[in-house]
Amino acid sequence: MSNEMYPKSTLELAQRRRELEPKCEAAFQAFSQVVFADGALSSKTKQLIAVAVAHVTQCPYCIQGHTKAALRSGATAQELMEAVWVAAEMRAGAAFAHSTLMLDVVERSTS
């Protein structure tokens, strides 16, 4: 990554994580493999969902990793971009939907 805020993910850092907590690391890796395996949803679809979610959570490591995994699963650039647009709509929609909380406070405050 070119952004200095986030260190580049390296094999050495991954190894250090494994050394610090090997049982949790192994459990997380096993969980991840099960989650992203073909099932009712294809691995490709799951990776497209992951790319969209990564954009909503704004995790640069997840965006990069799941984009690569989606491409390996056969996703196209167009499918990836469409997934990002779905994420953008959901994030904007959530902000809009939560306006009901603001309106409720306004209503109670002015009554």
PDB file of C-alpha atoms in Angstrom:
ATOM      1  CA  MET A   1       0.000   0.000   0.000  1.00  0.00           C
ATOM      2  CA  SER A   2       1.298   3.438  -0.762  1.00  0.00           C
ATOM      3  CA  ASN A   3      -0.560   5.055   2.150  1.00  0.00           C
ATOM      4  CA  GLU A   4       1.851   5.345   5.074  1.00  0.00           C
ATOM      5  CA  MET A   5      -1.041   5.173   7.551  1.00  0.00           C
ATOM      6  CA  TYR A   6      -1.328   1.452   6.859  1.00  0.00           C
ATOM      7  CA  PRO A   7       1.797  -0.690   6.882  1.00  0.00           C
ATOM      8  CA  LYS A   8       2.228  -3.073   4.003  1.00  0.00           C
ATOM      9  CA  SER A   9       0.985  -6.539   4.831  1.00  0.00           C
ATOM     10  CA  THR A  10       4.031  -8.792   4.733  1.00  0.00           C
ATOM     11  CA  LEU A  11       4.769 -12.457   5.291  1.00  0.00           C
ATOM     12  CA  GLU A  12       6.829 -11.439   8.321  1.00  0.00           C
ATOM     13  CA  LEU A  13       3.882  -9.630   9.914  1.00  0.00           C
ATOM     14  CA  ALA A  14       1.597 -12.574   9.178  1.00  0.00           C
ATOM     15  CA  GLN A  15       4.116 -14.925  10.794  1.00  0.00           C
ATOM     16  CA  ARG A  16       4.342 -12.651  13.840  1.00  0.00           C
ATOM     17  CA  ARG A  17       0.552 -12.755  14.249  1.00  0.00           C
ATOM     18  CA  ARG A  18       0.654 -16.549  14.083  1.00  0.00           C
ATOM     19  CA  GLU A  19       3.449 -16.687  16.670  1.00  0.00           C
ATOM     20  CA  LEU A  20       1.630 -14.390  19.100  1.00  0.00           C
ATOM     21  CA  GLU A  21      -1.643 -16.336  19.085  1.00  0.00           C
ATOM     22  CA  PRO A  22      -1.395 -19.551  17.041  1.00  0.00           C
ATOM     23  CA  LYS A  23      -4.656 -21.164  18.197  1.00  0.00           C
ATOM     24  CA  CYS A  24      -6.780 -18.132  17.340  1.00  0.00           C
ATOM     25  CA  GLU A  25      -4.957 -17.674  14.040  1.00  0.00           C
ATOM     26  CA  ALA A  26      -5.570 -21.305  13.076  1.00  0.00           C
ATOM     27  CA  ALA A  27      -9.229 -21.117  14.124  1.00  0.00           C
ATOM     28  CA  PHE A  28      -9.763 -17.911  12.150  1.00  0.00           C
ATOM     29  CA  GLN A  29      -8.133 -19.391   9.041  1.00  0.00           C
ATOM     30  CA  ALA A  30     -10.281 -22.531   9.307  1.00  0.00           C
ATOM     31  CA  PHE A  31     -13.405 -20.406   9.795  1.00  0.00           C
ATOM     32  CA  SER A  32     -12.525 -18.281   6.785  1.00  0.00           C
ATOM     33  CA  GLN A  33     -12.023 -21.329   4.576  1.00  0.00           C
ATOM     34  CA  VAL A  34     -15.432 -22.695   5.542  1.00  0.00           C
ATOM     35  CA  VAL A  35     -17.177 -19.341   5.069  1.00  0.00           C
ATOM     36  CA  PHE A  36     -15.744 -18.740   1.587  1.00  0.00           C
ATOM     37  CA  ALA A  37     -16.178 -22.301   0.286  1.00  0.00           C
ATOM     38  CA  ASP A  38     -18.839 -22.987  -2.334  1.00  0.00           C
ATOM     39  CA  GLY A  39     -22.199 -23.634  -0.724  1.00  0.00           C
ATOM     40  CA  ALA A  40     -25.654 -22.200  -1.358  1.00  0.00           C
ATOM     41  CA  LEU A  41     -23.653 -19.211  -2.640  1.00  0.00           C
ATOM     42  CA  SER A  42     -20.680 -19.673  -4.921  1.00  0.00           C
ATOM     43  CA  SER A  43     -17.215 -18.704  -3.727  1.00  0.00           C
ATOM     44  CA  LYS A  44     -17.253 -15.957  -6.357  1.00  0.00           C
ATOM     45  CA  THR A  45     -20.496 -14.493  -5.010  1.00  0.00           C
ATOM     46  CA  LYS A  46     -19.159 -14.637  -1.457  1.00  0.00           C
ATOM     47  CA  GLN A  47     -16.010 -12.787  -2.511  1.00  0.00           C
ATOM     48  CA  LEU A  48     -18.087 -10.113  -4.257  1.00  0.00           C
ATOM     49  CA  ILE A  49     -20.083  -9.698  -1.041  1.00  0.00           C
ATOM     50  CA  ALA A  50     -16.807  -9.458   0.885  1.00  0.00           C
ATOM     51  CA  VAL A  51     -15.537  -6.725  -1.438  1.00  0.00           C
ATOM     52  CA  ALA A  52     -18.744  -4.753  -0.911  1.00  0.00           C
ATOM     53  CA  VAL A  53     -18.605  -5.176   2.864  1.00  0.00           C
ATOM     54  CA  ALA A  54     -14.922  -4.239   2.904  1.00  0.00           C
ATOM     55  CA  HIS A  55     -15.808  -0.963   1.228  1.00  0.00           C
ATOM     56  CA  VAL A  56     -18.488  -0.259   3.828  1.00  0.00           C
ATOM     57  CA  THR A  57     -16.133  -1.102   6.714  1.00  0.00           C
ATOM     58  CA  GLN A  58     -13.370   0.756   4.854  1.00  0.00           C
ATOM     59  CA  CYS A  59     -10.719  -1.884   5.539  1.00  0.00           C
ATOM     60  CA  PRO A  60      -7.931  -1.408   2.978  1.00  0.00           C
ATOM     61  CA  TYR A  61      -6.454  -4.837   3.672  1.00  0.00           C
ATOM     62  CA  CYS A  62      -9.832  -6.497   3.140  1.00  0.00           C
ATOM     63  CA  ILE A  63     -10.478  -4.512  -0.034  1.00  0.00           C
ATOM     64  CA  GLN A  64      -7.176  -5.650  -1.524  1.00  0.00           C
ATOM     65  CA  GLY A  65      -7.323  -9.246  -0.314  1.00  0.00           C
ATOM     66  CA  HIS A  66     -10.928  -9.922  -1.258  1.00  0.00           C
ATOM     67  CA  THR A  67     -10.558  -8.166  -4.618  1.00  0.00           C
ATOM     68  CA  LYS A  68      -7.689 -10.531  -5.434  1.00  0.00           C
ATOM     69  CA  ALA A  69      -9.708 -13.515  -4.185  1.00  0.00           C
ATOM     70  CA  ALA A  70     -12.736 -12.421  -6.216  1.00  0.00           C
ATOM     71  CA  LEU A  71     -10.616 -12.149  -9.352  1.00  0.00           C
ATOM     72  CA  ARG A  72      -9.190 -15.638  -8.700  1.00  0.00           C
ATOM     73  CA  SER A  73     -12.784 -16.875  -8.324  1.00  0.00           C
ATOM     74  CA  GLY A  74     -13.641 -15.520 -11.762  1.00  0.00           C
ATOM     75  CA  ALA A  75     -15.152 -12.119 -10.925  1.00  0.00           C
ATOM     76  CA  THR A  76     -14.807  -9.419 -13.540  1.00  0.00           C
ATOM     77  CA  ALA A  77     -13.884  -5.773 -13.019  1.00  0.00           C
ATOM     78  CA  GLN A  78     -17.460  -4.870 -13.931  1.00  0.00           C
ATOM     79  CA  GLU A  79     -18.889  -7.235 -11.286  1.00  0.00           C
ATOM     80  CA  LEU A  80     -16.492  -5.826  -8.693  1.00  0.00           C
ATOM     81  CA  MET A  81     -17.483  -2.254  -9.507  1.00  0.00           C
ATOM     82  CA  GLU A  82     -21.152  -3.160  -9.324  1.00  0.00           C
ATOM     83  CA  ALA A  83     -20.556  -4.689  -5.876  1.00  0.00           C
ATOM     84  CA  VAL A  84     -18.905  -1.437  -4.771  1.00  0.00           C
ATOM     85  CA  TRP A  85     -21.916   0.537  -6.011  1.00  0.00           C
ATOM     86  CA  VAL A  86     -24.211  -1.731  -4.002  1.00  0.00           C
ATOM     87  CA  ALA A  87     -22.051  -1.004  -0.945  1.00  0.00           C
ATOM     88  CA  ALA A  88     -22.209   2.733  -1.627  1.00  0.00           C
ATOM     89  CA  GLU A  89     -26.006   2.635  -1.902  1.00  0.00           C
ATOM     90  CA  MET A  90     -26.320   0.642   1.312  1.00  0.00           C
ATOM     91  CA  ARG A  91     -24.084   3.035   3.215  1.00  0.00           C
ATOM     92  CA  ALA A  92     -25.949   6.077   1.891  1.00  0.00           C
ATOM     93  CA  GLY A  93     -29.274   4.362   2.484  1.00  0.00           C
ATOM     94  CA  ALA A  94     -28.360   3.657   6.090  1.00  0.00           C
ATOM     95  CA  ALA A  95     -27.575   7.322   6.688  1.00  0.00           C
ATOM     96  CA  PHE A  96     -30.889   8.300   5.124  1.00  0.00           C
ATOM     97  CA  ALA A  97     -32.837   5.647   7.063  1.00  0.00           C
ATOM     98  CA  HIS A  98     -31.329   6.809  10.346  1.00  0.00           C
ATOM     99  CA  SER A  99     -32.796  10.255   9.751  1.00  0.00           C
ATOM    100  CA  THR A 100     -35.849   8.861  11.521  1.00  0.00           C
ATOM    101  CA  LEU A 101     -33.843   8.999  14.767  1.00  0.00           C
ATOM    102  CA  MET A 102     -33.069  12.676  14.193  1.00  0.00           C
ATOM    103  CA  LEU A 103     -36.647  13.459  13.232  1.00  0.00           C
ATOM    104  CA  ASP A 104     -37.927  11.674  16.340  1.00  0.00           C
ATOM    105  CA  VAL A 105     -35.674  13.812  18.569  1.00  0.00           C
ATOM    106  CA  VAL A 106     -36.752  16.974  16.753  1.00  0.00           C
ATOM    107  CA  GLU A 107     -40.402  16.032  17.128  1.00  0.00           C
ATOM    108  CA  ARG A 108     -40.070  15.269  20.840  1.00  0.00           C
ATOM    109  CA  SER A 109     -38.008  18.420  21.455  1.00  0.00           C
ATOM    110  CA  THR A 110     -40.472  20.762  19.785  1.00  0.00           C
ATOM    111  CA  SER A 111     -43.646  19.235  21.189  1.00  0.00           C
TER     112      SER A 111
END
